[in-house]
Amino acid sequence: MSLDERSKNILDELISNPSITSTTLENKYSISRRQLGYSFNKINDWLTSMNLPVIERTRKGCFIIDQSVFTNLHKEEDQAFVEMAVLTENERVYLILMMLVSSKEELSLNHFTAELEVSKNTVLNDLKQAQSYLNEYDLTIRYSRKAGYVLEGKEFQIRKLLINVTYQLLHMNVTEHKLMEVSSIKTDEREEFSQRIFNLENKLNIKITDEKMATMPYILILILRRIQQGHELQLFSIKYEELSHTKEYQATEAIFQDQTEIPVQERLFFTLHLLTTNVYWSEYLTEDHTTQQLIPVINNMLRLFEKSACVYLQDREQLVSKLLQHIKPAFYRIKYQLTETIDIQGAMNKELKELQHLVKRSISPLKDFIGKAIPESEISFITMLVGGWMRRQGESLEKKTKAIVVCPQGVSVSRLMFSELSELFPGFVFLDSLSVREFLNYELEYDLVFSPTYLETDKKLFISKPFLSEEEKYRLRKQVMLEIHGYIPNHLNAQHLIDIVKNHAEIKNEKALTEALQSYIERDEESSVSKPVKSKDINLDQLIPHGNIKLRDSVSSWEEAVRLSSRPLLEQGKIEREYVESMIQRSNEDPYIVIGSGIAIPHAAPDEGVNEVSMSMLRLKRGVNFTADYHINLVIVIAAVDKQQHIHALMQLMKLAGSEKDKQRMINAATVEEIYEILKLYSNEKELENTQ
């Protein structure tokens, strides 16, 4: 006899958690007391047929299970339980897919019913589910009387399917015996290829993870079978010169040494499979060209992460090496779209989800290097590695003050406010800048809210203007720090100081010195409140003089608008041509340069060709389209040399962007002088207040 799926799940639960009660089982599986009783009787009938003691149920709804039941059902060689139990729909679907990619003969409906031990109607329904799964691979199940059931589509996609299905089946309750049965793989065949993979480890001086070690013999056997059946890969995006120099290619040649008829593209595909395989130890990670390119990319990612998470990661070289072991195979998986869609979100606790949010914000160097978006599953693995490293050094996001910025005044204003506050409170983890609607549905945990408007929240709320003067920044920092800490801490980090001292002196007792420095930094005294020295502010009319203003009715494209607006700064030598091209490139990636209806501020990084802080303006009466969403009339180029000098003028420009009346005056202006007078108005706060 066999167990139905529900009874099998309940027995699994009882074996893994014998202290569970009847009520808990009923709630977990959404069943009635009668349904539980029915399943319980089925389980005991099955145990009796296996010559095992039945499970007793007490009056209080607890269970008494004989030790022999645990012993027999946990024996590795005793597969009777799994094999006799009815396969779930998900398991049947994956077995059908395995039969389709591995079959040596034509497949009929009878083949499926015999292997899966279900009715024809059930198989037909399972085939529909299988097709649903295949849609993401662009593959189709076709039936004909001559060929039976076959897969149609690109062979590269079928190979991806083969790899993923093998992995999934070995992580289900399906036994290796069942997998070998449906794929027609013999034990001695599997053992031979397992030995080849073991030899490959020695050749490459690596240790492949256990789960990959288990799947690779099956994958290798089935790929070779498909090649022998004439299902060869066509030319695809992998170039011989990209992979032929790798040790993995040499190892592939060794594996295929007795297979003389294997085409080059097939050898490249298996090389790629080796390159995408996770390892937990390697001797040669710093040797090849790809690795050398990835090391600075990972370092840049970590720097961005440290800034976002307000942490200092110790033993960076070791962490880079550990990340490299995952990111190198991930590089090939992402580049050639072989990433496995494994959902590990459910395994993440609250802190790891917050950490992943910050990792995702720091992943841009890797995304830019590969030229493709990084899948969630790869980000999750990186998050778990970084999270483990932080726990090892005693760091935790739980100990950090987490803040969000909520601004109803548009994306650009919100983002600028987020940036300003992040700099003002370098010890806080700023999670996000949000609209009010996003705030109402925000799921991550946070401690503080900064907003220019009142919000209903049970967290500490600080009302802050989007643009703060130096005096306002000082007052806000003092208010927040007194509320959070009861005093104003200095902008110092004890571990950073220790690292500086290490470079210039020998430390006899690092722990004692760290504690002494920390105690000094966090002393509670008024003298620790330091007011920043106010630098001379540069006004908007000073950065955009008459000669930096251009008037046009229209231009043919956004790129022309940026080049035309930049011309005065180029002619004055304040920027280089590379800065103009960088602005255009960044504009395509970043719609946040639109700061208000009809106004855009293209800009790039200071090190991309800025010689002196400066601004210039192009007025377009009829405007120009920027992406499909924005129509721009005022293009203001900003060339910043640092994060400070242009900020005062930018704040004045943001106030101007908020006045529809003055924007229209500038758009319709007949002369440069008219526009300059408006800029002068916003450069003089007292005069501006008198006009409003």
mmCIF file with all atom_site columns, N, CA and C in Angstrom, residues 101 140 163 213 239 258 290 304 318 369 380 425 466 489 528 540 559 580 597 644 654 675 681:
data_model
loop_
_atom_site.group_PDB
_atom_site.id
_atom_site.type_symbol
_atom_site.label_atom_id
_atom_site.label_alt_id
_atom_site.label_comp_id
_atom_site.label_asym_id
_atom_site.label_entity_id
_atom_site.label_seq_id
_atom_site.pdbx_PDB_ins_code
_atom_site.Cartn_x
_atom_site.Cartn_y
_atom_site.Cartn_z
_atom_site.occupancy
_atom_site.B_iso_or_equiv
_atom_site.pdbx_formal_charge
_atom_site.auth_seq_id
_atom_site.auth_comp_id
_atom_site.auth_asym_id
_atom_site.auth_atom_id
_atom_site.pdbx_PDB_model_num
ATOM 1  N N  . VAL A 1 101 ? 14.091 15.384 -20.972 1.00 0.00 ? 101 VAL A N  1
ATOM 2  C CA . VAL A 1 101 ? 15.453 15.797 -21.368 1.00 0.00 ? 101 VAL A CA 1
ATOM 3  C C  . VAL A 1 101 ? 16.418 14.617 -21.449 1.00 0.00 ? 101 VAL A C  1
ATOM 4  N N  . THR A 1 140 ? 8.800  24.143 -25.439 1.00 0.00 ? 140 THR A N  1
ATOM 5  C CA . THR A 1 140 ? 7.439  23.638 -25.619 1.00 0.00 ? 140 THR A CA 1
ATOM 6  C C  . THR A 1 140 ? 7.439  22.118 -25.649 1.00 0.00 ? 140 THR A C  1
ATOM 7  N N  . ILE A 1 163 ? 20.113 21.173 -16.135 1.00 0.00 ? 163 ILE A N  1
ATOM 8  C CA . ILE A 1 163 ? 20.912 21.465 -14.938 1.00 0.00 ? 163 ILE A CA 1
ATOM 9  C C  . ILE A 1 163 ? 20.000 21.783 -13.757 1.00 0.00 ? 163 ILE A C  1
ATOM 10 N N  . MET A 1 213 ? 28.661 18.727 -6.229  1.00 0.00 ? 213 MET A N  1
ATOM 11 C CA . MET A 1 213 ? 29.352 17.450 -6.437  1.00 0.00 ? 213 MET A CA 1
ATOM 12 C C  . MET A 1 213 ? 28.340 16.343 -6.718  1.00 0.00 ? 213 MET A C  1
ATOM 13 N N  . LYS A 1 239 ? 32.599 32.839 -26.549 1.00 0.00 ? 239 LYS A N  1
ATOM 14 C CA . LYS A 1 239 ? 33.691 32.822 -27.527 1.00 0.00 ? 239 LYS A CA 1
ATOM 15 C C  . LYS A 1 239 ? 34.833 31.937 -27.015 1.00 0.00 ? 239 LYS A C  1
ATOM 16 N N  . ASP A 1 258 ? 38.476 10.555 -23.575 1.00 0.00 ? 258 ASP A N  1
ATOM 17 C CA . ASP A 1 258 ? 38.113 9.345  -24.324 1.00 0.00 ? 258 ASP A CA 1
ATOM 18 C C  . ASP A 1 258 ? 36.913 9.586  -25.239 1.00 0.00 ? 258 ASP A C  1
ATOM 19 N N  . THR A 1 290 ? 39.916 37.303 -15.137 1.00 0.00 ? 290 THR A N  1
ATOM 20 C CA . THR A 1 290 ? 38.587 37.660 -14.602 1.00 0.00 ? 290 THR A CA 1
ATOM 21 C C  . THR A 1 290 ? 38.661 37.948 -13.118 1.00 0.00 ? 290 THR A C  1
ATOM 22 N N  . LEU A 1 304 ? 30.858 50.926 -0.719  1.00 0.00 ? 304 LEU A N  1
ATOM 23 C CA . LEU A 1 304 ? 29.497 51.455 -0.759  1.00 0.00 ? 304 LEU A CA 1
ATOM 24 C C  . LEU A 1 304 ? 28.646 50.864 0.359   1.00 0.00 ? 304 LEU A C  1
ATOM 25 N N  . GLN A 1 318 ? 40.497 39.042 3.559   1.00 0.00 ? 318 GLN A N  1
ATOM 26 C CA . GLN A 1 318 ? 39.873 37.726 3.744   1.00 0.00 ? 318 GLN A CA 1
ATOM 27 C C  . GLN A 1 318 ? 38.425 37.741 3.262   1.00 0.00 ? 318 GLN A C  1
ATOM 28 N N  . PHE A 1 369 ? 29.992 46.156 -14.113 1.00 0.00 ? 369 PHE A N  1
ATOM 29 C CA . PHE A 1 369 ? 31.074 45.314 -14.643 1.00 0.00 ? 369 PHE A CA 1
ATOM 30 C C  . PHE A 1 369 ? 30.527 44.213 -15.555 1.00 0.00 ? 369 PHE A C  1
ATOM 31 N N  . SER A 1 380 ? 20.967 37.597 -2.601  1.00 0.00 ? 380 SER A N  1
ATOM 32 C CA . SER A 1 380 ? 20.694 36.924 -1.319  1.00 0.00 ? 380 SER A CA 1
ATOM 33 C C  . SER A 1 380 ? 21.924 36.185 -0.810  1.00 0.00 ? 380 SER A C  1
ATOM 34 N N  . PHE A 1 425 ? 24.189 62.757 9.609   1.00 0.00 ? 425 PHE A N  1
ATOM 35 C CA . PHE A 1 425 ? 24.169 61.715 10.642  1.00 0.00 ? 425 PHE A CA 1
ATOM 36 C C  . PHE A 1 425 ? 24.906 60.473 10.139  1.00 0.00 ? 425 PHE A C  1
ATOM 37 N N  . PRO A 1 466 ? 13.394 70.375 3.545   1.00 0.00 ? 466 PRO A N  1
ATOM 38 C CA . PRO A 1 466 ? 14.180 69.639 2.542   1.00 0.00 ? 466 PRO A CA 1
ATOM 39 C C  . PRO A 1 466 ? 15.588 70.187 2.360   1.00 0.00 ? 466 PRO A C  1
ATOM 40 N N  . PRO A 1 489 ? 27.412 63.139 20.330  1.00 0.00 ? 489 PRO A N  1
ATOM 41 C CA . PRO A 1 489 ? 28.672 62.415 20.129  1.00 0.00 ? 489 PRO A CA 1
ATOM 42 C C  . PRO A 1 489 ? 29.519 63.045 19.032  1.00 0.00 ? 489 PRO A C  1
ATOM 43 N N  . SER A 1 528 ? 31.825 68.465 23.681  1.00 0.00 ? 528 SER A N  1
ATOM 44 C CA . SER A 1 528 ? 31.793 67.564 22.527  1.00 0.00 ? 528 SER A CA 1
ATOM 45 C C  . SER A 1 528 ? 30.856 68.055 21.444  1.00 0.00 ? 528 SER A C  1
ATOM 46 N N  . LEU A 1 540 ? 23.474 81.704 -6.375  1.00 0.00 ? 540 LEU A N  1
ATOM 47 C CA . LEU A 1 540 ? 23.064 81.240 -7.702  1.00 0.00 ? 540 LEU A CA 1
ATOM 48 C C  . LEU A 1 540 ? 23.470 82.216 -8.792  1.00 0.00 ? 540 LEU A C  1
ATOM 49 N N  . GLU A 1 559 ? 20.433 65.231 -25.957 1.00 0.00 ? 559 GLU A N  1
ATOM 50 C CA . GLU A 1 559 ? 21.890 65.269 -26.023 1.00 0.00 ? 559 GLU A CA 1
ATOM 51 C C  . GLU A 1 559 ? 22.378 66.636 -26.525 1.00 0.00 ? 559 GLU A C  1
ATOM 52 N N  . VAL A 1 580 ? 31.063 66.489 -20.376 1.00 0.00 ? 580 VAL A N  1
ATOM 53 C CA . VAL A 1 580 ? 29.812 66.607 -21.139 1.00 0.00 ? 580 VAL A CA 1
ATOM 54 C C  . VAL A 1 580 ? 29.289 65.223 -21.515 1.00 0.00 ? 580 VAL A C  1
ATOM 55 N N  . SER A 1 597 ? 8.898  70.416 -12.456 1.00 0.00 ? 597 SER A N  1
ATOM 56 C CA . SER A 1 597 ? 8.250  70.462 -13.766 1.00 0.00 ? 597 SER A CA 1
ATOM 57 C C  . SER A 1 597 ? 9.033  71.362 -14.721 1.00 0.00 ? 597 SER A C  1
ATOM 58 N N  . GLN A 1 644 ? 30.269 70.448 -1.310  1.00 0.00 ? 644 GLN A N  1
ATOM 59 C CA . GLN A 1 644 ? 29.873 71.609 -0.519  1.00 0.00 ? 644 GLN A CA 1
ATOM 60 C C  . GLN A 1 644 ? 29.641 72.882 -1.331  1.00 0.00 ? 644 GLN A C  1
ATOM 61 N N  . MET A 1 654 ? 16.495 75.111 -6.155  1.00 0.00 ? 654 MET A N  1
ATOM 62 C CA . MET A 1 654 ? 15.358 74.262 -5.796  1.00 0.00 ? 654 MET A CA 1
ATOM 63 C C  . MET A 1 654 ? 14.149 75.105 -5.395  1.00 0.00 ? 654 MET A C  1
ATOM 64 N N  . ILE A 1 675 ? 16.112 86.798 -17.321 1.00 0.00 ? 675 ILE A N  1
ATOM 65 C CA . ILE A 1 675 ? 16.367 85.555 -16.586 1.00 0.00 ? 675 ILE A CA 1
ATOM 66 C C  . ILE A 1 675 ? 17.344 85.809 -15.444 1.00 0.00 ? 675 ILE A C  1
ATOM 67 N N  . LEU A 1 681 ? 17.095 87.474 -7.788  1.00 0.00 ? 681 LEU A N  1
ATOM 68 C CA . LEU A 1 681 ? 16.031 87.498 -6.787  1.00 0.00 ? 681 LEU A CA 1
ATOM 69 C C  . LEU A 1 681 ? 16.147 86.307 -5.837  1.00 0.00 ? 681 LEU A C  1
#
